[in-house]
Amino acid sequence: MSLVSDSPVNSSSSDDFAAFLDDALDSGDSSQSSPEDDDDNDKDNHNDPEAQLPNDLDTQRIKRRKVAEELENIEELQASTSHSSLEQTLEASEKKDECSHPGSFGEMCILCGQRLQVESGVTFGYIHKGLRLQNDEIVRLRNTDMKNLLRHKKLYLVLDLDHTLLNSTELRDMTSEEEYLKSQTDSLQDVSKGNLFMLNYMQMMTKLRPFARTFLKEASEMFEMYIYTMGDRAYALEMAKLLDPQREYFSSRVISRDDGTQKHQKGLDIVLGQESAVLILDDTEHAWTKHKENLILMERYLFFASSCRQFGFNCKSLSELKSDESDTDGALATVLEVLKQIHKMFFDELKDNLVDRDVRQVLKTVKKEILKGCKIVFSRVFPTKYQAENHHLWKMAEQLGATCATELDSSVTHVVSNDVGTEKSRWAVKHNKFLVLPRWIEAANYMWQKKPEENFSVKTNEEPITPVCSNANS
């Protein structure tokens, strides 16, 4: 099974390693053999362990020659100077004792073929089952891939699935008001033309977020993309088929919770891209505690009623309202423009050396423009005796470029409150300042633009507040 993208331009270290392992370690009959074939071979030699030894040694020699040939092919494909030490590595591999064992496949070194006594390194099972790589090899691959991508003006983009690119629900959790959807699902024979799918074999229905296909197509021209989900591997692969039926966007770069190195956490340690060139789209901030500077936080896509309940919203879902996000002004369309802006600034506007640039700094710069020029005072938004500077809304506003203060003065532009009757709220009305709900800041954070204040004005006690099943109101 080949895991390599058809186009060399779109190939990555993970794809090259997948092909390398397929050809080097699964050559002949290993990857295609059935468990029954393996059992038969074991039975043939079960009573004579010595009979197996010569064949094992011959196989290892063949694999060593094959490894050398494939690594040379990878070097030619990527045309990278980062492989200048490859000849020395191959010469060292001629002597097993001198091999650095950069990685392993099962118990066998991927370079010299020697059986290793102890498993070590980081697991990259999504590239090839049983693959482990040592830190030095990971660094080498990242450096090589980075140079290759920069030559083609690309960065890395890690995409969450649930509530970011799509929304799924179990059939048993659908409400009576959602039953109409079962007669409106699209064919699984050509998923590229649909966006609502009934997956009976998984007892599930999946809805792609509006603009998802256009987003992936345009984003793929700027980024090498990964899927990274907290779902299991079987679910991740099925969703990848719906989003990328031709395997032109993700290839083998589909990471699930089964591949992670930390429970309930996502990490870039299993992404073969340098952190300085990686952007992340995800609706869950706490999943990326070590990589918040790479994260673009997405507004959750809550199409099904079960998802609204999951996140504590007591309101009708988009599906129950027979509504949906805007295709042209929704979350994915908005964030695509942000990605284009970041990509342009990274490659066209920064003056320092290309390999020294950091997309995290570009992300901060773009974000600080959103509420630039706004000076905000909060009124009864934080709990009593709470240190205001530590509240997430205060920090969020500052990240968006606003200045936050605790005292009123003429330079204040916005008072943020839930209550029109507070002293600071009355001051805002009297001095013709904006009096807005906390959601105004959240909307700016999710939509990456300053939203009209009148859409978030604080209501009087007589005015009803309409519940919104969403992270932020647009």
CSV table of C-alpha atoms in Angstrom, one decimal:
chain,number,residue,atom,x,y,z
A,1,MET,CA,0.0,0.0,0.0
A,2,SER,CA,1.6,3.2,-1.1
A,3,LEU,CA,1.2,6.2,1.2
A,4,VAL,CA,2.9,8.7,-0.9
A,5,SER,CA,1.3,11.7,-2.6
A,6,ASP,CA,1.3,11.5,-6.3
A,7,SER,CA,3.0,14.9,-6.7
A,8,PRO,CA,6.6,15.4,-5.6
A,9,VAL,CA,5.8,19.0,-5.0
A,10,ASN,CA,3.2,18.0,-2.4
A,11,SER,CA,5.3,15.3,-0.8
A,12,SER,CA,6.5,15.5,2.8
A,13,SER,CA,8.9,13.7,5.0
A,14,SER,CA,6.0,11.6,6.4
A,15,ASP,CA,5.0,10.6,2.8
A,16,ASP,CA,8.6,9.8,1.9
A,17,PHE,CA,9.0,7.7,5.0
A,18,ALA,CA,5.8,5.9,4.3
A,19,ALA,CA,7.0,5.0,0.8
A,20,PHE,CA,10.4,4.1,2.1
A,21,LEU,CA,9.0,1.7,4.7
A,22,ASP,CA,6.6,0.2,2.2
A,23,ASP,CA,9.3,-0.5,-0.3
A,24,ALA,CA,12.1,-1.3,2.2
A,25,LEU,CA,10.4,-3.2,4.9
A,26,ASP,CA,7.3,-4.6,3.2
A,27,SER,CA,9.0,-5.6,-0.1
A,28,GLY,CA,8.1,-8.9,-1.6
A,29,ASP,CA,5.4,-10.3,0.6
A,30,SER,CA,5.5,-8.8,4.1
A,31,SER,CA,2.9,-6.0,3.9
A,32,GLN,CA,0.6,-8.0,1.6
A,33,SER,CA,0.8,-11.3,3.4
A,34,SER,CA,-2.2,-12.3,5.5
A,35,PRO,CA,-2.0,-13.3,9.1
A,36,GLU,CA,-2.7,-16.9,8.0
A,37,ASP,CA,0.4,-16.8,5.8
A,38,ASP,CA,2.5,-15.6,8.7
A,39,ASP,CA,1.1,-18.4,10.9
A,40,ASP,CA,1.9,-21.0,8.2
A,41,ASN,CA,5.5,-19.8,8.0
A,42,ASP,CA,5.8,-19.9,11.8
A,43,LYS,CA,4.5,-23.5,11.9
A,44,ASP,CA,7.0,-24.6,9.2
A,45,ASN,CA,10.0,-23.5,11.3
A,46,HIS,CA,8.5,-23.9,14.7
A,47,ASN,CA,10.4,-27.1,15.6
A,48,ASP,CA,13.7,-25.9,14.2
A,49,PRO,CA,14.8,-22.4,15.4
A,50,GLU,CA,18.2,-22.8,13.7
A,51,ALA,CA,16.5,-23.3,10.3
A,52,GLN,CA,15.2,-19.7,10.5
A,53,LEU,CA,18.5,-18.0,11.1
A,54,PRO,CA,20.1,-18.0,7.6
A,55,ASN,CA,16.9,-16.7,6.1
A,56,ASP,CA,16.7,-13.9,8.6
A,57,LEU,CA,20.2,-12.8,7.9
A,58,ASP,CA,19.7,-12.9,4.1
A,59,THR,CA,16.5,-10.9,4.6
A,60,GLN,CA,18.3,-8.3,6.7
A,61,ARG,CA,21.0,-7.9,4.1
A,62,ILE,CA,18.4,-7.4,1.4
A,63,LYS,CA,16.6,-4.9,3.5
A,64,ARG,CA,19.8,-3.0,4.2
A,65,ARG,CA,20.5,-2.6,0.5
A,66,LYS,CA,16.9,-1.6,-0.2
A,67,VAL,CA,17.0,1.0,2.6
A,68,ALA,CA,20.1,2.6,1.1
A,69,GLU,CA,18.6,2.7,-2.3
A,70,GLU,CA,15.3,4.3,-1.1
A,71,LEU,CA,17.1,6.9,1.0
A,72,GLU,CA,19.1,7.9,-2.0
A,73,ASN,CA,15.8,8.2,-4.0
A,74,ILE,CA,14.4,10.4,-1.2
A,75,GLU,CA,17.5,12.6,-1.4
A,76,GLU,CA,17.0,13.1,-5.1
A,77,LEU,CA,13.3,13.8,-4.8
A,78,GLN,CA,13.7,16.5,-2.2
A,79,ALA,CA,16.9,17.9,-3.7
A,80,SER,CA,17.9,19.1,-0.2
A,81,THR,CA,21.3,19.9,1.1
A,82,SER,CA,20.2,18.7,4.5
A,83,HIS,CA,21.1,15.2,3.3
A,84,SER,CA,24.7,16.0,2.8
A,85,SER,CA,25.7,13.7,5.6
A,86,LEU,CA,23.7,10.8,4.2
A,87,GLU,CA,26.8,9.1,2.6
A,88,GLN,CA,28.5,9.1,6.0
A,89,THR,CA,25.4,7.6,7.6
A,90,LEU,CA,25.2,4.8,5.0
A,91,GLU,CA,28.9,4.0,5.4
A,92,ALA,CA,28.4,3.8,9.1
A,93,SER,CA,25.5,1.5,8.6
A,94,GLU,CA,27.8,-1.1,6.9
A,95,LYS,CA,29.0,-1.8,10.5
A,96,LYS,CA,26.0,-2.5,12.6
A,97,ASP,CA,27.8,-1.5,15.8
A,98,GLU,CA,28.3,2.0,14.4
A,99,CYS,CA,24.7,2.6,13.3
A,100,SER,CA,23.0,5.3,15.3
A,101,HIS,CA,19.6,3.5,14.8
A,102,PRO,CA,17.7,6.6,13.8
A,103,GLY,CA,14.4,4.7,13.9
A,104,SER,CA,12.8,1.3,14.2
A,105,PHE,CA,10.1,-0.7,12.5
A,106,GLY,CA,8.9,-3.1,15.1
A,107,GLU,CA,12.1,-4.4,16.6
A,108,MET,CA,14.3,-3.7,13.6
A,109,CYS,CA,16.4,-0.7,12.8
A,110,ILE,CA,15.1,1.0,9.7
A,111,LEU,CA,18.7,1.7,8.5
A,112,CYS,CA,20.9,-1.3,9.3
A,113,GLY,CA,18.2,-3.9,9.9
A,114,GLN,CA,19.6,-4.9,13.2
A,115,ARG,CA,17.2,-6.2,15.8
A,116,LEU,CA,17.0,-3.9,18.7
A,117,GLN,CA,16.6,-5.0,22.3
A,118,VAL,CA,14.7,-1.9,23.6
A,119,GLU,CA,12.0,0.1,22.0
A,120,SER,CA,12.7,3.8,22.1
A,121,GLY,CA,11.8,7.0,20.3
A,122,VAL,CA,8.5,8.7,19.3
A,123,THR,CA,5.8,6.5,17.7
A,124,PHE,CA,4.6,7.6,14.2
A,125,GLY,CA,2.0,4.9,13.7
A,126,TYR,CA,-0.1,7.1,11.4
A,127,ILE,CA,2.7,7.1,8.9
A,128,HIS,CA,3.4,3.3,9.1
A,129,LYS,CA,2.3,0.9,11.8
A,130,GLY,CA,5.2,0.1,14.2
A,131,LEU,CA,7.4,3.1,13.1
A,132,ARG,CA,9.4,4.8,15.8
A,133,LEU,CA,11.8,7.7,15.2
A,134,GLN,CA,14.6,9.0,17.4
A,135,ASN,CA,14.8,12.7,18.2
A,136,ASP,CA,17.8,13.4,16.0
A,137,GLU,CA,16.1,11.7,13.0
A,138,ILE,CA,12.9,13.7,13.7
A,139,VAL,CA,14.9,17.0,13.7
A,140,ARG,CA,16.6,16.0,10.5
A,141,LEU,CA,13.3,15.1,8.8
A,142,ARG,CA,11.8,18.4,9.9
A,143,ASN,CA,14.7,20.4,8.7
A,144,THR,CA,14.6,18.7,5.3
A,145,ASP,CA,10.8,19.0,4.9
A,146,MET,CA,10.9,22.6,6.1
A,147,LYS,CA,13.4,23.6,3.3
A,148,ASN,CA,11.3,21.7,0.8
A,149,LEU,CA,8.1,23.4,1.7
A,150,LEU,CA,9.6,26.9,1.9
A,151,ARG,CA,10.9,26.5,-1.6
A,152,HIS,CA,7.3,26.0,-2.6
A,153,LYS,CA,6.0,28.9,-0.4
A,154,LYS,CA,4.1,26.5,1.9
A,155,LEU,CA,3.7,26.3,5.7
A,156,TYR,CA,2.0,23.6,7.8
A,157,LEU,CA,-1.7,23.6,8.9
A,158,VAL,CA,-3.1,21.2,11.5
A,159,LEU,CA,-6.8,20.8,11.3
A,160,ASP,CA,-9.2,19.5,14.0
A,161,LEU,CA,-12.2,17.5,12.8
A,162,ASP,CA,-15.2,17.7,15.1
A,163,HIS,CA,-16.8,21.2,15.5
A,164,THR,CA,-14.1,22.7,13.2
A,165,LEU,CA,-14.5,21.0,9.8
A,166,LEU,CA,-17.6,19.0,10.5
A,167,ASN,CA,-20.2,17.8,13.0
A,168,SER,CA,-21.2,14.2,13.7
A,169,THR,CA,-24.0,12.7,15.8
A,170,GLU,CA,-25.0,9.2,16.6
A,171,LEU,CA,-28.3,8.3,15.0
A,172,ARG,CA,-29.8,7.3,18.4
A,173,ASP,CA,-29.2,10.9,19.6
A,174,MET,CA,-31.1,12.6,16.9
A,175,THR,CA,-34.3,14.4,17.9
A,176,SER,CA,-37.7,14.1,16.3
A,177,GLU,CA,-37.1,17.6,14.8
A,178,GLU,CA,-34.0,16.2,13.0
A,179,GLU,CA,-35.7,13.2,11.5
A,180,TYR,CA,-36.2,15.1,8.2
A,181,LEU,CA,-32.4,15.0,7.7
A,182,LYS,CA,-32.5,11.2,7.1
A,183,SER,CA,-34.2,11.8,3.8
A,184,GLN,CA,-31.8,14.5,2.7
A,185,THR,CA,-28.5,12.7,2.9
A,186,ASP,CA,-26.1,12.6,0.0
A,187,SER,CA,-24.7,9.6,-1.8
A,188,LEU,CA,-21.6,7.9,-0.5
A,189,GLN,CA,-20.8,6.8,-4.0
A,190,ASP,CA,-19.4,10.2,-4.8
A,191,VAL,CA,-18.9,12.1,-1.6
A,192,SER,CA,-17.1,15.0,-3.3
A,193,LYS,CA,-20.5,16.4,-4.3
A,194,GLY,CA,-22.2,16.1,-0.9
A,195,ASN,CA,-22.1,17.5,2.6
A,196,LEU,CA,-24.6,15.5,4.7
A,197,PHE,CA,-23.9,11.8,5.0
A,198,MET,CA,-25.6,8.8,6.7
A,199,LEU,CA,-23.0,6.3,7.8
A,200,ASN,CA,-25.1,3.4,8.7
A,201,TYR,CA,-22.2,1.1,9.3
A,202,MET,CA,-21.1,3.5,12.1
A,203,GLN,CA,-24.7,4.4,13.2
A,204,MET,CA,-23.8,8.0,12.6
A,205,MET,CA,-24.7,11.1,10.6
A,206,THR,CA,-22.0,13.6,9.6
A,207,LYS,CA,-22.5,17.2,8.3
A,208,LEU,CA,-19.6,19.0,6.7
A,209,ARG,CA,-19.2,22.6,7.7
A,210,PRO,CA,-20.3,25.1,5.0
A,211,PHE,CA,-17.4,26.1,2.7
A,212,ALA,CA,-15.3,23.1,3.9
A,213,ARG,CA,-14.4,21.8,0.4
A,214,THR,CA,-13.5,25.2,-0.9
A,215,PHE,CA,-11.5,25.9,2.2
A,216,LEU,CA,-9.5,22.7,1.9
A,217,LYS,CA,-8.8,23.3,-1.8
A,218,GLU,CA,-7.5,26.9,-1.3
A,219,ALA,CA,-5.7,26.1,1.9
A,220,SER,CA,-3.8,23.2,0.3
A,221,GLU,CA,-2.2,25.7,-2.1
A,222,MET,CA,-0.6,27.5,0.9
A,223,PHE,CA,-0.1,24.7,3.4
A,224,GLU,CA,0.8,21.1,3.9
A,225,MET,CA,-2.2,19.9,5.9
A,226,TYR,CA,-2.7,17.4,8.7
A,227,ILE,CA,-5.9,16.1,10.3
A,228,TYR,CA,-5.5,15.8,14.1
A,229,THR,CA,-8.6,14.6,16.1
A,230,MET,CA,-9.4,13.3,19.5
A,231,GLY,CA,-11.5,10.7,17.8
A,232,ASP,CA,-10.2,7.1,17.3
A,233,ARG,CA,-8.3,6.1,14.2
A,234,ALA,CA,-11.2,4.4,12.5
A,235,TYR,CA,-13.4,7.5,12.8
A,236,ALA,CA,-10.5,9.8,11.7
A,237,LEU,CA,-10.0,7.8,8.5
A,238,GLU,CA,-13.7,7.7,7.7
A,239,MET,CA,-14.0,11.5,8.1
A,240,ALA,CA,-10.8,11.9,6.0
A,241,LYS,CA,-12.5,10.0,3.2
A,242,LEU,CA,-15.5,12.3,3.3
A,243,LEU,CA,-13.3,15.4,3.3
A,244,ASP,CA,-10.6,14.2,0.9
A,245,PRO,CA,-11.9,11.3,-1.2
A,246,GLN,CA,-9.1,11.6,-3.7
A,247,ARG,CA,-6.4,11.8,-0.9
A,248,GLU,CA,-5.0,15.0,-2.5
A,249,TYR,CA,-4.9,17.1,0.7
A,250,PHE,CA,-3.9,14.8,3.6
A,251,SER,CA,-2.4,11.6,2.2
A,252,SER,CA,-1.2,9.7,5.2
A,253,ARG,CA,-1.2,12.7,7.5
A,254,VAL,CA,-4.2,11.7,9.6
A,255,ILE,CA,-3.5,11.7,13.3
A,256,SER,CA,-6.0,10.4,15.9
A,257,ARG,CA,-6.0,10.0,19.7
A,258,ASP,CA,-4.5,6.6,19.2
A,259,ASP,CA,-1.3,8.3,17.9
A,260,GLY,CA,-0.9,10.9,20.7
A,261,THR,CA,1.9,10.8,23.3
A,262,GLN,CA,-0.2,12.4,26.0
A,263,LYS,CA,-3.7,11.5,27.2
A,264,HIS,CA,-6.4,14.1,26.4
A,265,GLN,CA,-3.8,16.3,24.8
A,266,LYS,CA,-2.7,17.1,21.3
A,267,GLY,CA,0.9,17.9,20.6
A,268,LEU,CA,3.2,18.8,17.7
A,269,ASP,CA,5.7,16.2,18.7
A,270,ILE,CA,4.2,13.8,16.3
A,271,VAL,CA,3.8,16.3,13.4
A,272,LEU,CA,6.8,16.3,11.1
A,273,GLY,CA,6.9,20.0,10.8
A,274,GLN,CA,8.9,22.7,12.6
A,275,GLU,CA,6.8,24.5,15.2
A,276,SER,CA,7.8,27.8,13.9
A,277,ALA,CA,6.0,27.0,10.6
A,278,VAL,CA,2.8,25.4,12.0
A,279,LEU,CA,-0.6,26.8,12.4
A,280,ILE,CA,-3.5,25.0,14.1
A,281,LEU,CA,-7.2,25.3,13.7
A,282,ASP,CA,-9.2,23.9,16.6
A,283,ASP,CA,-12.3,24.7,18.6
A,284,THR,CA,-10.7,23.4,21.9
A,285,GLU,CA,-8.0,25.6,23.3
A,286,HIS,CA,-7.2,23.3,26.3
A,287,ALA,CA,-6.3,20.5,23.9
A,288,TRP,CA,-3.2,22.4,22.9
A,289,THR,CA,-1.7,23.6,26.3
A,290,LYS,CA,1.9,23.5,24.9
A,291,HIS,CA,1.1,25.1,21.6
A,292,LYS,CA,-1.3,28.0,22.2
A,293,GLU,CA,0.9,30.4,20.2
A,294,ASN,CA,0.3,28.2,17.1
A,295,LEU,CA,-3.5,28.0,17.6
A,296,ILE,CA,-6.3,29.8,15.8
A,297,LEU,CA,-9.3,29.2,18.0
A,298,MET,CA,-12.4,28.3,15.9
A,299,GLU,CA,-16.0,29.0,16.8
A,300,ARG,CA,-17.6,25.6,17.3
A,301,TYR,CA,-19.8,24.2,14.6
A,302,LEU,CA,-22.8,22.9,16.4
A,303,PHE,CA,-25.1,21.7,13.7
A,304,PHE,CA,-26.8,18.8,15.5
A,305,ALA,CA,-28.9,19.0,18.7
A,306,SER,CA,-26.6,16.4,20.5
A,307,SER,CA,-23.7,18.8,20.2
A,308,CYS,CA,-25.6,21.7,21.6
A,309,ARG,CA,-26.5,19.6,24.6
A,310,GLN,CA,-22.9,18.4,24.9
A,311,PHE,CA,-21.7,21.9,25.4
A,312,GLY,CA,-24.6,23.0,27.7
A,313,PHE,CA,-26.7,25.1,25.2
A,314,ASN,CA,-30.4,24.9,26.0
A,315,CYS,CA,-31.6,26.0,22.6
A,316,LYS,CA,-32.6,24.7,19.2
A,317,SER,CA,-29.7,23.5,17.0
A,318,LEU,CA,-29.1,24.7,13.5
A,319,SER,CA,-30.5,21.4,12.2
A,320,GLU,CA,-33.7,21.8,14.2
A,321,LEU,CA,-34.1,25.3,12.9
A,322,LYS,CA,-33.4,24.1,9.4
A,323,SER,CA,-30.6,26.6,9.1
A,324,ASP,CA,-26.9,26.6,8.8
A,325,GLU,CA,-23.8,28.9,8.8
A,326,SER,CA,-23.2,31.2,5.8
A,327,ASP,CA,-21.2,29.7,3.1
A,328,THR,CA,-19.5,33.0,2.2
A,329,ASP,CA,-19.4,34.7,5.6
A,330,GLY,CA,-19.1,31.7,8.0
A,331,ALA,CA,-16.3,30.6,10.1
A,332,LEU,CA,-14.3,28.7,7.5
A,333,ALA,CA,-14.6,31.5,4.9
A,334,THR,CA,-13.5,34.0,7.5
A,335,VAL,CA,-10.5,32.0,8.7
A,336,LEU,CA,-9.4,31.3,5.2
A,337,GLU,CA,-8.9,35.1,4.7
A,338,VAL,CA,-6.9,35.2,7.9
A,339,LEU,CA,-4.7,32.3,6.7
A,340,LYS,CA,-4.1,34.1,3.4
A,341,GLN,CA,-3.1,37.2,5.3
A,342,ILE,CA,-0.7,35.3,7.5
A,343,HIS,CA,0.8,33.4,4.6
A,344,LYS,CA,1.3,36.7,2.6
A,345,MET,CA,3.0,38.4,5.5
A,346,PHE,CA,5.3,35.4,6.3
A,347,PHE,CA,6.6,35.1,2.7
A,348,ASP,CA,6.3,38.6,1.2
A,349,GLU,CA,6.5,41.2,4.0
A,350,LEU,CA,9.1,40.0,6.6
A,351,LYS,CA,12.6,41.1,6.0
A,352,ASP,CA,14.6,38.5,7.9
A,353,ASN,CA,16.0,35.2,6.5
A,354,LEU,CA,13.2,32.9,5.4
A,355,VAL,CA,14.3,29.9,7.6
A,356,ASP,CA,14.5,32.2,10.6
A,357,ARG,CA,10.9,33.4,10.3
A,358,ASP,CA,8.3,32.3,12.9
A,359,VAL,CA,4.6,32.1,11.9
A,360,ARG,CA,3.7,32.4,15.6
A,361,GLN,CA,5.0,36.0,15.6
A,362,VAL,CA,3.1,36.7,12.4
A,363,LEU,CA,-0.1,35.3,14.0
A,364,LYS,CA,0.3,37.6,17.0
A,365,THR,CA,0.9,40.6,14.8
A,366,VAL,CA,-2.2,40.0,12.7
A,367,LYS,CA,-4.3,39.3,15.8
A,368,LYS,CA,-3.3,42.6,17.5
A,369,GLU,CA,-4.8,44.6,14.7
A,370,ILE,CA,-8.3,43.4,15.4
A,371,LEU,CA,-9.2,45.7,18.4
A,372,LYS,CA,-6.3,48.1,18.0
A,373,GLY,CA,-7.3,51.6,19.3
A,374,CYS,CA,-10.0,50.3,21.7
A,375,LYS,CA,-9.7,51.0,25.4
A,376,ILE,CA,-11.9,48.7,27.5
A,377,VAL,CA,-13.2,48.9,31.1
A,378,PHE,CA,-15.1,45.9,32.5
A,379,SER,CA,-18.1,46.3,34.8
A,380,ARG,CA,-19.3,43.4,37.0
A,381,VAL,CA,-18.0,40.9,34.5
A,382,PHE,CA,-15.5,39.3,36.8
A,383,PRO,CA,-16.2,37.6,40.1
A,384,THR,CA,-15.8,39.8,43.2
A,385,LYS,CA,-12.2,40.1,44.4
A,386,TYR,CA,-11.0,38.4,41.2
A,387,GLN,CA,-7.7,39.8,39.8
A,388,ALA,CA,-9.0,41.4,36.6
A,389,GLU,CA,-5.7,41.0,34.7
A,390,ASN,CA,-5.9,37.2,35.1
A,391,HIS,CA,-9.4,36.8,33.6
A,392,HIS,CA,-9.6,35.2,30.2
A,393,LEU,CA,-11.6,38.1,28.7
A,394,TRP,CA,-9.0,40.6,29.8
A,395,LYS,CA,-6.2,38.5,28.3
A,396,MET,CA,-8.3,37.9,25.1
A,397,ALA,CA,-8.9,41.6,24.6
A,398,GLU,CA,-5.2,42.4,25.0
A,399,GLN,CA,-4.2,39.7,22.5
A,400,LEU,CA,-6.6,41.3,20.1
A,401,GLY,CA,-4.8,44.6,20.5
A,402,ALA,CA,-7.1,46.4,22.9
A,403,THR,CA,-5.9,48.3,26.0
A,404,CYS,CA,-7.7,47.2,29.2
A,405,ALA,CA,-8.1,49.4,32.3
A,406,THR,CA,-9.9,49.4,35.7
A,407,GLU,CA,-10.7,53.1,35.9
A,408,LEU,CA,-12.8,55.3,33.7
A,409,ASP,CA,-11.4,58.3,31.9
A,410,SER,CA,-12.1,60.1,28.6
A,411,SER,CA,-9.9,57.8,26.6
A,412,VAL,CA,-12.1,54.8,27.3
A,413,THR,CA,-13.9,53.7,24.2
A,414,HIS,CA,-15.9,50.6,25.4
A,415,VAL,CA,-17.5,49.5,28.7
A,416,VAL,CA,-18.1,45.7,28.7
A,417,SER,CA,-20.9,44.6,31.0
A,418,ASN,CA,-24.0,42.4,31.3
A,419,ASP,CA,-25.9,45.0,33.3
A,420,VAL,CA,-27.0,48.4,32.0
A,421,GLY,CA,-27.6,49.6,35.5
A,422,THR,CA,-24.1,49.6,36.9
A,423,GLU,CA,-22.3,52.9,37.6
A,424,LYS,CA,-19.8,52.3,34.8
A,425,SER,CA,-22.5,51.3,32.4
A,426,ARG,CA,-24.5,54.5,33.1
A,427,TRP,CA,-21.3,56.5,32.6
A,428,ALA,CA,-20.8,54.9,29.2
A,429,VAL,CA,-24.4,55.8,28.1
A,430,LYS,CA,-24.0,59.4,29.5
A,431,HIS,CA,-20.7,60.0,27.7
A,432,ASN,CA,-21.7,58.3,24.5
A,433,LYS,CA,-19.3,55.4,24.8
A,434,PHE,CA,-19.9,51.9,23.5
A,435,LEU,CA,-21.7,49.7,26.1
A,436,VAL,CA,-21.3,46.1,24.9
A,437,LEU,CA,-21.7,42.5,26.1
A,438,PRO,CA,-18.7,40.3,26.8
A,439,ARG,CA,-19.7,38.4,23.6
A,440,TRP,CA,-18.4,41.3,21.6
A,441,ILE,CA,-14.8,40.4,22.5
A,442,GLU,CA,-15.4,36.7,22.0
A,443,ALA,CA,-16.9,37.4,18.5
A,444,ALA,CA,-13.9,39.4,17.5
A,445,ASN,CA,-11.7,36.6,18.7
A,446,TYR,CA,-13.5,33.9,16.7
A,447,MET,CA,-14.3,35.9,13.6
A,448,TRP,CA,-10.9,37.7,13.5
A,449,GLN,CA,-12.6,41.1,12.9
A,450,LYS,CA,-14.1,43.9,15.0
A,451,LYS,CA,-17.9,43.3,14.9
A,452,PRO,CA,-20.5,46.0,14.9
A,453,GLU,CA,-21.1,47.2,18.5
A,454,GLU,CA,-24.8,47.6,18.0
A,455,ASN,CA,-25.2,43.8,17.5
A,456,PHE,CA,-23.9,43.4,21.1
A,457,SER,CA,-25.4,46.3,23.0
A,458,VAL,CA,-26.4,45.6,26.6
A,459,LYS,CA,-30.2,45.2,26.9
A,460,THR,CA,-32.3,47.0,29.4
A,461,ASN,CA,-34.3,44.9,31.9
A,462,GLU,CA,-37.4,45.2,29.7
A,463,GLU,CA,-35.7,43.9,26.6
A,464,PRO,CA,-35.6,40.1,26.1
A,465,ILE,CA,-32.3,38.4,25.3
A,466,THR,CA,-32.5,35.8,22.6
A,467,PRO,CA,-30.5,32.7,23.4
A,468,VAL,CA,-27.9,31.8,20.9
A,469,CYS,CA,-26.6,28.3,20.4
A,470,SER,CA,-23.0,29.4,19.6
A,471,ASN,CA,-19.7,30.4,21.0
A,472,ALA,CA,-20.1,33.9,19.8
A,473,ASN,CA,-22.9,35.9,18.1
A,474,SER,CA,-22.1,37.3,14.7
